[in-house]
PDB file of C-alpha atoms in Angstrom:
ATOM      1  CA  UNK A   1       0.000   0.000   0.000  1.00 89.00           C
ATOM      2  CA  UNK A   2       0.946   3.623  -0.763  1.00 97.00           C
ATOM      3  CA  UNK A   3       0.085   6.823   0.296  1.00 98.00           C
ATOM      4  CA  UNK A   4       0.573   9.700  -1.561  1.00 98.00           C
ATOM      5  CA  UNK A   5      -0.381  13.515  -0.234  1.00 98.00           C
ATOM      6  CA  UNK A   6      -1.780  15.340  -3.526  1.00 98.00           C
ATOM      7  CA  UNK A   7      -1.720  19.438  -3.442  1.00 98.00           C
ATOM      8  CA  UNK A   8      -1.293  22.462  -5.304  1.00 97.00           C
ATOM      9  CA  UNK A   9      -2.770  25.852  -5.205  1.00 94.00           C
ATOM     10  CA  UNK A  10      -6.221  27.665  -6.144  1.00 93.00           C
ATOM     11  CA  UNK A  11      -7.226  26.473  -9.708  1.00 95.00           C
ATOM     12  CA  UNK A  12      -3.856  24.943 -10.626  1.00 97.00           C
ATOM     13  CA  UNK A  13      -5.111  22.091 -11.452  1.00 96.00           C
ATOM     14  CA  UNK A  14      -5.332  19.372  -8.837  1.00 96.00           C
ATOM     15  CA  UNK A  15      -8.839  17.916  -8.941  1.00 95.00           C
ATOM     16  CA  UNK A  16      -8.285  17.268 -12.875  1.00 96.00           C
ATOM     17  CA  UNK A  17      -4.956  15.280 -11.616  1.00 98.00           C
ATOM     18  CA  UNK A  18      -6.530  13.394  -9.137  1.00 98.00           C
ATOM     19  CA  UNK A  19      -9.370  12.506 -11.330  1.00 98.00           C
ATOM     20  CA  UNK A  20      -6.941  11.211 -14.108  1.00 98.00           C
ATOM     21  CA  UNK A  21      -4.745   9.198 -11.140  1.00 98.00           C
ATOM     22  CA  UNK A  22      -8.066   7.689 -10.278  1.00 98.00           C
ATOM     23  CA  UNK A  23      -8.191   6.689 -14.140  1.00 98.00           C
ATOM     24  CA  UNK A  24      -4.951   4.883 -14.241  1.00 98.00           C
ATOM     25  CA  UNK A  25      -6.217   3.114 -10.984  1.00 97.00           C
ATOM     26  CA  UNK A  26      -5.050   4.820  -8.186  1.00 98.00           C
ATOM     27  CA  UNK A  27      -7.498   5.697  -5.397  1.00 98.00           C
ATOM     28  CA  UNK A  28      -8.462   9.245  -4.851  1.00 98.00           C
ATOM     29  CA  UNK A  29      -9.836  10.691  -1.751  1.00 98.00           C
ATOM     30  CA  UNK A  30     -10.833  14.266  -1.677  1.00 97.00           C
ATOM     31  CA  UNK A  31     -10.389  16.376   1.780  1.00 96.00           C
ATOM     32  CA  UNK A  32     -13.134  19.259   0.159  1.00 93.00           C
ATOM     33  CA  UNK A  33     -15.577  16.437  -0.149  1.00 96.00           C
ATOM     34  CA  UNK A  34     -14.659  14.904   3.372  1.00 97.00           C
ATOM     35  CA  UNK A  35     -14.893  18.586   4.441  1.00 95.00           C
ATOM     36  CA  UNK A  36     -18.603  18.664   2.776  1.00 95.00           C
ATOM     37  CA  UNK A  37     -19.354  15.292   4.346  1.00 96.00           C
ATOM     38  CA  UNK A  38     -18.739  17.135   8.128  1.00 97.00           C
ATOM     39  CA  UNK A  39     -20.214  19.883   7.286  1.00 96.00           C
ATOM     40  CA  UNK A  40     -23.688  17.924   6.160  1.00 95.00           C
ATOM     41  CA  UNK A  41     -23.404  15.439   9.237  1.00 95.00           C
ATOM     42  CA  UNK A  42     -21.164  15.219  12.577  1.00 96.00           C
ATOM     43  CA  UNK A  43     -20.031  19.277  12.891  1.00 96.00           C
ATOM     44  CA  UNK A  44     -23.289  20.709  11.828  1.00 96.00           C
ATOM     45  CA  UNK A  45     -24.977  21.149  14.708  1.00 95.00           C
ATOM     46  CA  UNK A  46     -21.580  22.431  16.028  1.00 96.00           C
ATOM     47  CA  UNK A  47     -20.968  24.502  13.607  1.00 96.00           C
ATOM     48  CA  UNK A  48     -24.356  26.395  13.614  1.00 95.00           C
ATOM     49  CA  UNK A  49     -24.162  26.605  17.524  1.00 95.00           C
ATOM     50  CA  UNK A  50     -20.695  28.556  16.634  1.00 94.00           C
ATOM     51  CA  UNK A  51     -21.900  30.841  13.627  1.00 95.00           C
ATOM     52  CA  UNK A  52     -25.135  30.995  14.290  1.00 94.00           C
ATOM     53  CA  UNK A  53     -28.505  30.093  11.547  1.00 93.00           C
ATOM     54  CA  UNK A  54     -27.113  33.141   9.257  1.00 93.00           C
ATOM     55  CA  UNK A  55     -24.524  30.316   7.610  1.00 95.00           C
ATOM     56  CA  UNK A  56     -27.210  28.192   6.557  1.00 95.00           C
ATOM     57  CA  UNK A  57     -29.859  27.479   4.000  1.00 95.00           C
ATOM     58  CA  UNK A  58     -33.435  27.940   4.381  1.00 95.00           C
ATOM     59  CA  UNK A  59     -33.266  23.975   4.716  1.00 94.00           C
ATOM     60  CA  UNK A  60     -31.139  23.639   7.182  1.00 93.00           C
ATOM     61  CA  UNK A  61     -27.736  22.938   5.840  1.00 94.00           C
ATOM     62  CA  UNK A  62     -24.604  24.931   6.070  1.00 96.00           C
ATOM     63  CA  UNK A  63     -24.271  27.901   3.398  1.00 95.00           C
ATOM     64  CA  UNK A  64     -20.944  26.961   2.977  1.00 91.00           C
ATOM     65  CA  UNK A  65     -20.731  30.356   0.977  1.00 87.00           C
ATOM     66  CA  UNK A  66     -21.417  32.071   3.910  1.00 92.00           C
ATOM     67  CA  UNK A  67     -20.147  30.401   6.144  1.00 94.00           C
ATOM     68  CA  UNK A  68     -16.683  31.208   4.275  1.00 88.00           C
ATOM     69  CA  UNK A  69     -17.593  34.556   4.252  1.00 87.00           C
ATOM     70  CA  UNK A  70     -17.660  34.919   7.810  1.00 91.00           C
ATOM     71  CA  UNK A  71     -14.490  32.620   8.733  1.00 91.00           C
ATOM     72  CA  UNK A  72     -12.320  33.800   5.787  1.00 82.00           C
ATOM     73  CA  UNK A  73     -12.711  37.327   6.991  1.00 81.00           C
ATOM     74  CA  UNK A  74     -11.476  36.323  10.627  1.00 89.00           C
ATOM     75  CA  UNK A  75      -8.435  34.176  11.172  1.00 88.00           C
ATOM     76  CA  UNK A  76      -9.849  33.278  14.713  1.00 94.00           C
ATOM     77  CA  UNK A  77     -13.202  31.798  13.306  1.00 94.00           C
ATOM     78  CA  UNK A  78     -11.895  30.094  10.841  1.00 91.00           C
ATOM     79  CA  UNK A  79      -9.050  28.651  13.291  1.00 92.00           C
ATOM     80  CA  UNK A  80     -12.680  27.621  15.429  1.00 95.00           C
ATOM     81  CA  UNK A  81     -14.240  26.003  12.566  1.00 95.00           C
ATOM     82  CA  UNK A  82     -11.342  24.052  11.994  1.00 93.00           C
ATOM     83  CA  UNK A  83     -11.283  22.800  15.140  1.00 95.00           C
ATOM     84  CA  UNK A  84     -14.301  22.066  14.545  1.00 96.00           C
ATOM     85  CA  UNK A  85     -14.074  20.198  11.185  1.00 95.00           C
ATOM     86  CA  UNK A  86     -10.526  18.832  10.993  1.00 93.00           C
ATOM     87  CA  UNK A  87     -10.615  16.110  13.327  1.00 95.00           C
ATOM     88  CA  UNK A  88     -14.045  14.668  11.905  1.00 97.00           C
ATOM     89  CA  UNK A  89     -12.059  14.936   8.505  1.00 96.00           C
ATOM     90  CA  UNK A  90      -9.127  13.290   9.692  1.00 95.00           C
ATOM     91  CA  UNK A  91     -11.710  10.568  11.163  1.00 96.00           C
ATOM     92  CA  UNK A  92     -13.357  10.382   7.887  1.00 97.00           C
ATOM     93  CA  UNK A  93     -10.392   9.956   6.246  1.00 97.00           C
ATOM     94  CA  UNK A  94      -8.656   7.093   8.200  1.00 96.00           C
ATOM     95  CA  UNK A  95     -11.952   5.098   7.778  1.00 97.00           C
ATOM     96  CA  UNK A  96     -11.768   5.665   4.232  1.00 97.00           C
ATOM     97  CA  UNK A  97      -7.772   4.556   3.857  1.00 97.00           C
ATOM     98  CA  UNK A  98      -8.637   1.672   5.935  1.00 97.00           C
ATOM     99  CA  UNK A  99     -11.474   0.122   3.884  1.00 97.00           C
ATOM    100  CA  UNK A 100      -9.384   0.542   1.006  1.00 98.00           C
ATOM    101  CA  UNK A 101      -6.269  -0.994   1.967  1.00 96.00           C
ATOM    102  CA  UNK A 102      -8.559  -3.688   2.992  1.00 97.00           C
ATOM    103  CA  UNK A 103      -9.895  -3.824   0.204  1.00 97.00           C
ATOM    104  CA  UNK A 104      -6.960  -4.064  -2.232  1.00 96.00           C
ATOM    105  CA  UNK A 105      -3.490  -4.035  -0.168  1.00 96.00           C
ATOM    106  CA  UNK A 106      -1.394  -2.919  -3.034  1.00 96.00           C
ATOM    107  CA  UNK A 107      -3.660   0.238  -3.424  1.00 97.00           C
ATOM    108  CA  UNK A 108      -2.122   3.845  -4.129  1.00 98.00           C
ATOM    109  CA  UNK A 109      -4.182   5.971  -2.287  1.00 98.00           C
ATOM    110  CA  UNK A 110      -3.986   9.737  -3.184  1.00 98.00           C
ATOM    111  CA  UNK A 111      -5.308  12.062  -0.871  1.00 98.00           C
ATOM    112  CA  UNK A 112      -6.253  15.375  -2.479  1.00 97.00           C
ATOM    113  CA  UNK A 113      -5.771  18.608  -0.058  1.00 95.00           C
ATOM    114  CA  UNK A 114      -5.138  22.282  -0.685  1.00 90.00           C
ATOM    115  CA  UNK A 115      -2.947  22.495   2.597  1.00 90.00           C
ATOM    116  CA  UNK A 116      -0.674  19.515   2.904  1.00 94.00           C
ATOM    117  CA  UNK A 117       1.841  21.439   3.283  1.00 96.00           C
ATOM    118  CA  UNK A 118       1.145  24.315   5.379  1.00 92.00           C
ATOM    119  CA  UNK A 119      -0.371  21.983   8.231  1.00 90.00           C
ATOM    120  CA  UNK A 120       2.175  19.335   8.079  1.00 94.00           C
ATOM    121  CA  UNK A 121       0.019  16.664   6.783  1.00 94.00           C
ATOM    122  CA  UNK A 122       2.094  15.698   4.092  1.00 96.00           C
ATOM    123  CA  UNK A 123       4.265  14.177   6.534  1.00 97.00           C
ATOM    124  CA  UNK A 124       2.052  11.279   7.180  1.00 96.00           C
ATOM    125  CA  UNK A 125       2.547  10.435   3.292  1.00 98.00           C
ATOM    126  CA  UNK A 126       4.736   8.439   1.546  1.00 97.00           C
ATOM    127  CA  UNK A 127       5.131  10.488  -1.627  1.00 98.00           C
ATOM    128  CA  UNK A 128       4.368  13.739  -2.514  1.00 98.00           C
ATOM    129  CA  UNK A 129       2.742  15.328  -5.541  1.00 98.00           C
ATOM    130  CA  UNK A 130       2.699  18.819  -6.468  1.00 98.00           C
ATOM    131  CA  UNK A 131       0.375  20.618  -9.242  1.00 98.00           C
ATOM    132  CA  UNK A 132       1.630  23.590 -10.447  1.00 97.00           C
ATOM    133  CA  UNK A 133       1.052  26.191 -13.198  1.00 96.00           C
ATOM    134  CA  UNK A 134       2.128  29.228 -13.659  1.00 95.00           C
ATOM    135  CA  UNK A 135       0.847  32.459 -11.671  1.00 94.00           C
ATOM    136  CA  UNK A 136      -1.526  34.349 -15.115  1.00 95.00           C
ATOM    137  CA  UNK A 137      -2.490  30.712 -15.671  1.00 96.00           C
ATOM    138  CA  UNK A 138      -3.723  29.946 -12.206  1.00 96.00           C
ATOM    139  CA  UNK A 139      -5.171  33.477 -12.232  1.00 96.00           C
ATOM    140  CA  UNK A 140      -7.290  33.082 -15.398  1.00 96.00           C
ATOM    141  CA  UNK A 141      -8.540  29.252 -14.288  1.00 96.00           C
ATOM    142  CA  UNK A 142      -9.732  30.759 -10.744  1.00 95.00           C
ATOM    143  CA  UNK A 143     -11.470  33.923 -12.308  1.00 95.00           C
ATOM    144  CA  UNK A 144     -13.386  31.733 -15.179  1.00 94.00           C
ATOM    145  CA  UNK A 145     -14.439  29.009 -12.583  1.00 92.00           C
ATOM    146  CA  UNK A 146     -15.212  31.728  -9.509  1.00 88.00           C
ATOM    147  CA  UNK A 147     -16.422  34.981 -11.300  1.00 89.00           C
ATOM    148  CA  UNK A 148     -13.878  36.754  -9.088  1.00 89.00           C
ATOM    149  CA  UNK A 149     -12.327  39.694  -9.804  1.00 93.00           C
ATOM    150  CA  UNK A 150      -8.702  39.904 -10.454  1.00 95.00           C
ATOM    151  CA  UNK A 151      -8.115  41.357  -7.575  1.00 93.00           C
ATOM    152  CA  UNK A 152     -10.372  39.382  -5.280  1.00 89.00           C
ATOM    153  CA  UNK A 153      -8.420  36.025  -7.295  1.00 93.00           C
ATOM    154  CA  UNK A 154      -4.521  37.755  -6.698  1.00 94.00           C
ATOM    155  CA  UNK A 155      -5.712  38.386  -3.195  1.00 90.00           C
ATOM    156  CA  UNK A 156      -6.547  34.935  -2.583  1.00 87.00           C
ATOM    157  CA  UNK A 157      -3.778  33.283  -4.360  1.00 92.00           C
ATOM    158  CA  UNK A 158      -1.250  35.623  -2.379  1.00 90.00           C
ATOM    159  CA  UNK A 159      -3.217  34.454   1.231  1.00 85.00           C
ATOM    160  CA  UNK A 160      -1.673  30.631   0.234  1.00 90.00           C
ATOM    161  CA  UNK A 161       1.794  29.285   0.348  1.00 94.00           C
ATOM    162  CA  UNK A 162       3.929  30.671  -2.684  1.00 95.00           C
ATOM    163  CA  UNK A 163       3.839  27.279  -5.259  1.00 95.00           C
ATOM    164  CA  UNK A 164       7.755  27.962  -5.762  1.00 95.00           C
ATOM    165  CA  UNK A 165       7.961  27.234  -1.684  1.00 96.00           C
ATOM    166  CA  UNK A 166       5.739  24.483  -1.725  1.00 97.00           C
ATOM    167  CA  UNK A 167       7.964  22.764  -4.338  1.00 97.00           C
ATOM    168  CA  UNK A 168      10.400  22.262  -2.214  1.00 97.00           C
ATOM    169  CA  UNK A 169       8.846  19.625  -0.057  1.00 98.00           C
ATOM    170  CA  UNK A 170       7.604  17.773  -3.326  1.00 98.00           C
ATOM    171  CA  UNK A 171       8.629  14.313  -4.844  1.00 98.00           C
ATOM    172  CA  UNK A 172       6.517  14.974  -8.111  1.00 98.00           C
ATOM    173  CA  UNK A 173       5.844  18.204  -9.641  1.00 98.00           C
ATOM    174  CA  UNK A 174       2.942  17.908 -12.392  1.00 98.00           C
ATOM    175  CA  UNK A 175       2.636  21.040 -14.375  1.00 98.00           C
ATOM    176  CA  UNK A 176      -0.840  22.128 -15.525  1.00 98.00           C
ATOM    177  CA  UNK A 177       0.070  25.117 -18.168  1.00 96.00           C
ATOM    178  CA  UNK A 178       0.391  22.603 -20.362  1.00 93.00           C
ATOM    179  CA  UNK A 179      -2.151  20.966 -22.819  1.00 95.00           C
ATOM    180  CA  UNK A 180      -4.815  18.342 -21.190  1.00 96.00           C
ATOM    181  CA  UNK A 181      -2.685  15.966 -22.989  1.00 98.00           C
ATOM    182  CA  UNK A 182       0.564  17.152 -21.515  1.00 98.00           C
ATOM    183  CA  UNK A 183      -0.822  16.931 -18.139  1.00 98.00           C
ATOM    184  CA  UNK A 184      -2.005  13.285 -18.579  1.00 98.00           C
ATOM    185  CA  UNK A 185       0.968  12.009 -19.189  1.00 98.00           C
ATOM    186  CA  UNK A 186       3.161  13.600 -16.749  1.00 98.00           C
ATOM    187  CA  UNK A 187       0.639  11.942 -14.602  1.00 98.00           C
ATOM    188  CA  UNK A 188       0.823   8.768 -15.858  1.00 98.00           C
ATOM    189  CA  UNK A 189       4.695   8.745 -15.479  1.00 98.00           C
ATOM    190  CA  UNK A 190       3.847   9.286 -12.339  1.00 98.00           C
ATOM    191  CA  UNK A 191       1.969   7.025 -11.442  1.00 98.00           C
ATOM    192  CA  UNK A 192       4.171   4.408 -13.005  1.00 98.00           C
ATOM    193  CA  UNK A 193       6.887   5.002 -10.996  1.00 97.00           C
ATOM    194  CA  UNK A 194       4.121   4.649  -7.916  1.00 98.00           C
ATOM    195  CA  UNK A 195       2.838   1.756  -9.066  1.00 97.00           C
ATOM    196  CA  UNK A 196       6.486   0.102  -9.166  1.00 96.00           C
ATOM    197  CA  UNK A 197       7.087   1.308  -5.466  1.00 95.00           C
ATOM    198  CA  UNK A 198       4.008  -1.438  -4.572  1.00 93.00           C
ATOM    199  CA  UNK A 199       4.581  -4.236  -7.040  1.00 84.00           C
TER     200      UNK A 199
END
């Protein structure tokens, strides 16, 4: 079994990597969607007893648009919803790594989060994989998919660890300003040279 930390910055690419790892056969496991899974279940009520019914829907469930609004603004709540949410996560996630390595006990598991790095995560991984583009690239992706302005988008890219630091704790570096095609098989070399590390 292998486990390999998967990261990058806004809109540089990473859940199109993971998704074409997951092609080749690896496993992918997504912290956002773990993060989503918390939000909808074990750290709801929490959450809402924090923030208050303002972060949710008229049905209940957590905004999670405003509820970003609110924490993103203030490095204190959002250091309180964390503490909220990343434990349940990192529950979530062992469950998950555990049913697949039962599952199939040559499995590459990749684990997709934004902040390997900058919380020390990555350190419970045996490889790390980096996607990177460069900055007018990662700019353009995160203004098309967000309807940000480019300030709002440079703001935001500038609030995250510089790629060109994060690079330094990588194993892998997939670049993304490349062609679809380009990308795809960096990854695949990739995960080759994975795949051999299990076989």
């Amino acid at each position: 079994m292998l486990t390999v930390a998967l990261t990058g910055g806004l809109a540089t690419g990473k859940s199109t990597v993971g998704r074409m790892f997951a092609e080749l056969g690896g496993e992918l496991v997504e912290a956002d969607r773990l993060g989503h899974e918390v939000l909808a279940g074990p750290g709801r009520a929490a959450t809402v007893e924090l923030f208050g019914a303002g972060v949710c829907h008229p049905d209940g469930s957590i905004n999670r648009r405003a509820l970003g609004a609110v924490v993103f603004a203030d490095p204190a709540k959002l250091a309180k919803l964390n503490a909220i949410v990343h434990p349940l996560v990192e529950k979530l996630r062992e469950e998950r790594f555990l049913a697949i390595f039962a599952r199939d006990p040559q499995a590459i598991v990749l684990y997709e989060a934004a902040i390997h790095i900058e919380t020390g995560l990555y350190k419970q991984f045996a490889r790390v994989v980096l996607v990177s583009c460069d900055e007018e690239t990662q700019i353009r992706r995160a203004m098309e998919r967000s309807g940000w302005t480019r300030e709002e988008t440079v703001d935001r890219i500038r609030r995250q660890m510089p790629l060109a630091e994060k690079r330094k704790f990588a194993d892998y570096v997939i670049d993304t300003s490349v062609s679809l095609d380009d990308t795809r098989r960096q990854t695949e070399e990739i995960y080759n040279e994975l795949r051999a590390l299990v076989e």
